[in-house]
Amino acid sequence: MAIKKQFLKSKPVCKVTFSLPAEDAKKVSVVGSFNDWNAKKAPLKKLKNGTFKGTLDLESGSSYEFKYVVDGVYVNDDAADAYAWNDFAGAENGIINL
């Protein structure tokens, strides 16, 4: 698992690349407070090496809760900046600080 942040100088946006190795998975997406937890809004593409990868433009200066959805199962990223308990989910969500 990996998160790469690329801050743009021209506007208050950070290009965030999410990577998740999941060779046996069929579908992986990233969900969070930035896309209303909708798995259809941020599907990741499967690369030949079995890693799923995708880039989102997120507003700089904000923090977002997020998780991966791997074939319908919610998974945290061990590269998250922090974790926060979510009563609705009954589990921790990853936090990304931009």
mmCIF file of C-alpha atoms in Angstrom:
data_model
loop_
_atom_site.group_PDB
_atom_site.id
_atom_site.type_symbol
_atom_site.label_atom_id
_atom_site.label_comp_id
_atom_site.label_asym_id
_atom_site.label_seq_id
_atom_site.Cartn_x
_atom_site.Cartn_y
_atom_site.Cartn_z
ATOM 1 C CA MET A 1 0.000 0.000 0.000
ATOM 2 C CA ALA A 2 1.227 3.441 -0.800
ATOM 3 C CA ILE A 3 0.063 7.023 -0.996
ATOM 4 C CA LYS A 4 1.945 9.579 -3.081
ATOM 5 C CA LYS A 5 1.183 13.300 -2.744
ATOM 6 C CA GLN A 6 2.081 15.845 -5.413
ATOM 7 C CA PHE A 7 1.176 19.427 -4.513
ATOM 8 C CA LEU A 8 0.505 21.793 -7.417
ATOM 9 C CA LYS A 9 2.023 25.263 -7.315
ATOM 10 C CA SER A 10 -0.562 26.769 -9.672
ATOM 11 C CA LYS A 11 -3.665 25.954 -7.592
ATOM 12 C CA PRO A 12 -4.591 24.658 -4.101
ATOM 13 C CA VAL A 13 -4.806 21.037 -5.264
ATOM 14 C CA CYS A 14 -2.846 17.927 -4.394
ATOM 15 C CA LYS A 15 -2.671 15.010 -6.810
ATOM 16 C CA VAL A 16 -2.934 11.959 -4.567
ATOM 17 C CA THR A 17 -2.003 8.578 -6.037
ATOM 18 C CA PHE A 18 -3.379 5.567 -4.192
ATOM 19 C CA SER A 19 -1.705 2.166 -4.794
ATOM 20 C CA LEU A 20 -2.822 -1.163 -3.390
ATOM 21 C CA PRO A 21 -1.295 -4.554 -4.230
ATOM 22 C CA ALA A 22 -4.213 -6.984 -4.624
ATOM 23 C CA GLU A 23 -3.371 -9.588 -7.282
ATOM 24 C CA ASP A 24 -6.427 -11.754 -6.623
ATOM 25 C CA ALA A 25 -8.930 -8.893 -6.424
ATOM 26 C CA LYS A 26 -11.388 -8.165 -9.207
ATOM 27 C CA LYS A 27 -12.435 -4.628 -8.200
ATOM 28 C CA VAL A 28 -10.756 -2.046 -5.978
ATOM 29 C CA SER A 29 -11.823 1.525 -5.347
ATOM 30 C CA VAL A 30 -10.949 4.244 -2.869
ATOM 31 C CA VAL A 31 -13.783 5.812 -0.907
ATOM 32 C CA GLY A 32 -13.828 8.613 1.602
ATOM 33 C CA SER A 33 -15.123 11.948 2.743
ATOM 34 C CA PHE A 34 -13.901 13.400 -0.576
ATOM 35 C CA ASN A 35 -16.385 11.349 -2.666
ATOM 36 C CA ASP A 36 -19.294 10.649 -0.278
ATOM 37 C CA TRP A 37 -17.982 7.087 0.314
ATOM 38 C CA ASN A 38 -19.161 6.127 -3.177
ATOM 39 C CA ALA A 39 -17.116 3.233 -4.611
ATOM 40 C CA LYS A 40 -18.245 4.062 -8.168
ATOM 41 C CA LYS A 41 -16.638 7.524 -8.058
ATOM 42 C CA ALA A 42 -13.000 6.407 -7.664
ATOM 43 C CA PRO A 43 -12.314 2.942 -9.087
ATOM 44 C CA LEU A 44 -8.632 2.003 -9.261
ATOM 45 C CA LYS A 45 -7.091 0.422 -12.371
ATOM 46 C CA LYS A 46 -5.388 -2.948 -12.163
ATOM 47 C CA LEU A 47 -1.818 -2.936 -13.467
ATOM 48 C CA LYS A 48 -0.032 -5.955 -14.946
ATOM 49 C CA ASN A 49 1.878 -6.509 -11.676
ATOM 50 C CA GLY A 50 -1.395 -6.954 -9.741
ATOM 51 C CA THR A 51 -1.356 -3.522 -8.109
ATOM 52 C CA PHE A 52 -4.437 -1.320 -8.298
ATOM 53 C CA LYS A 53 -3.638 2.367 -8.805
ATOM 54 C CA GLY A 54 -5.471 5.651 -9.269
ATOM 55 C CA THR A 55 -4.949 9.400 -8.839
ATOM 56 C CA LEU A 56 -7.417 11.907 -7.414
ATOM 57 C CA ASP A 57 -7.206 15.701 -7.270
ATOM 58 C CA LEU A 58 -7.982 16.733 -3.690
ATOM 59 C CA GLU A 59 -8.056 20.190 -2.136
ATOM 60 C CA SER A 60 -4.847 21.126 -0.291
ATOM 61 C CA GLY A 61 -5.053 22.212 3.339
ATOM 62 C CA SER A 62 -7.703 19.622 4.192
ATOM 63 C CA SER A 63 -7.874 16.253 5.905
ATOM 64 C CA TYR A 64 -9.971 13.379 4.586
ATOM 65 C CA GLU A 65 -11.108 10.029 5.977
ATOM 66 C CA PHE A 66 -10.776 7.140 3.511
ATOM 67 C CA LYS A 67 -10.636 3.376 2.951
ATOM 68 C CA TYR A 68 -10.214 0.979 0.063
ATOM 69 C CA VAL A 69 -13.034 -1.288 -1.032
ATOM 70 C CA VAL A 70 -11.536 -4.584 -2.231
ATOM 71 C CA ASP A 71 -14.198 -6.829 -3.764
ATOM 72 C CA GLY A 72 -16.758 -5.366 -1.344
ATOM 73 C CA VAL A 73 -14.541 -5.522 1.781
ATOM 74 C CA TYR A 74 -13.353 -2.292 3.447
ATOM 75 C CA VAL A 75 -9.565 -2.142 4.006
ATOM 76 C CA ASN A 76 -7.386 0.523 5.651
ATOM 77 C CA ASP A 77 -4.109 1.712 4.167
ATOM 78 C CA ASP A 78 -1.113 1.166 6.445
ATOM 79 C CA ALA A 79 0.467 4.253 4.829
ATOM 80 C CA ALA A 80 -2.313 6.572 6.083
ATOM 81 C CA ASP A 81 -1.189 9.707 7.940
ATOM 82 C CA ALA A 82 -3.403 8.807 10.932
ATOM 83 C CA TYR A 83 -6.515 6.848 11.885
ATOM 84 C CA ALA A 84 -9.848 7.932 13.352
ATOM 85 C CA TRP A 85 -12.633 5.888 14.908
ATOM 86 C CA ASN A 86 -15.906 6.033 13.018
ATOM 87 C CA ASP A 87 -19.015 5.109 15.045
ATOM 88 C CA PHE A 88 -21.136 4.623 11.913
ATOM 89 C CA ALA A 89 -18.757 1.991 10.507
ATOM 90 C CA GLY A 90 -17.746 0.622 13.898
ATOM 91 C CA ALA A 91 -14.116 0.692 12.745
ATOM 92 C CA GLU A 92 -11.181 3.001 12.148
ATOM 93 C CA ASN A 93 -10.804 4.955 8.920
ATOM 94 C CA GLY A 94 -7.506 6.098 7.473
ATOM 95 C CA ILE A 95 -6.782 9.841 7.451
ATOM 96 C CA ILE A 96 -4.890 11.689 4.738
ATOM 97 C CA ASN A 97 -3.625 15.197 5.552
ATOM 98 C CA LEU A 98 -2.941 17.540 2.645
#
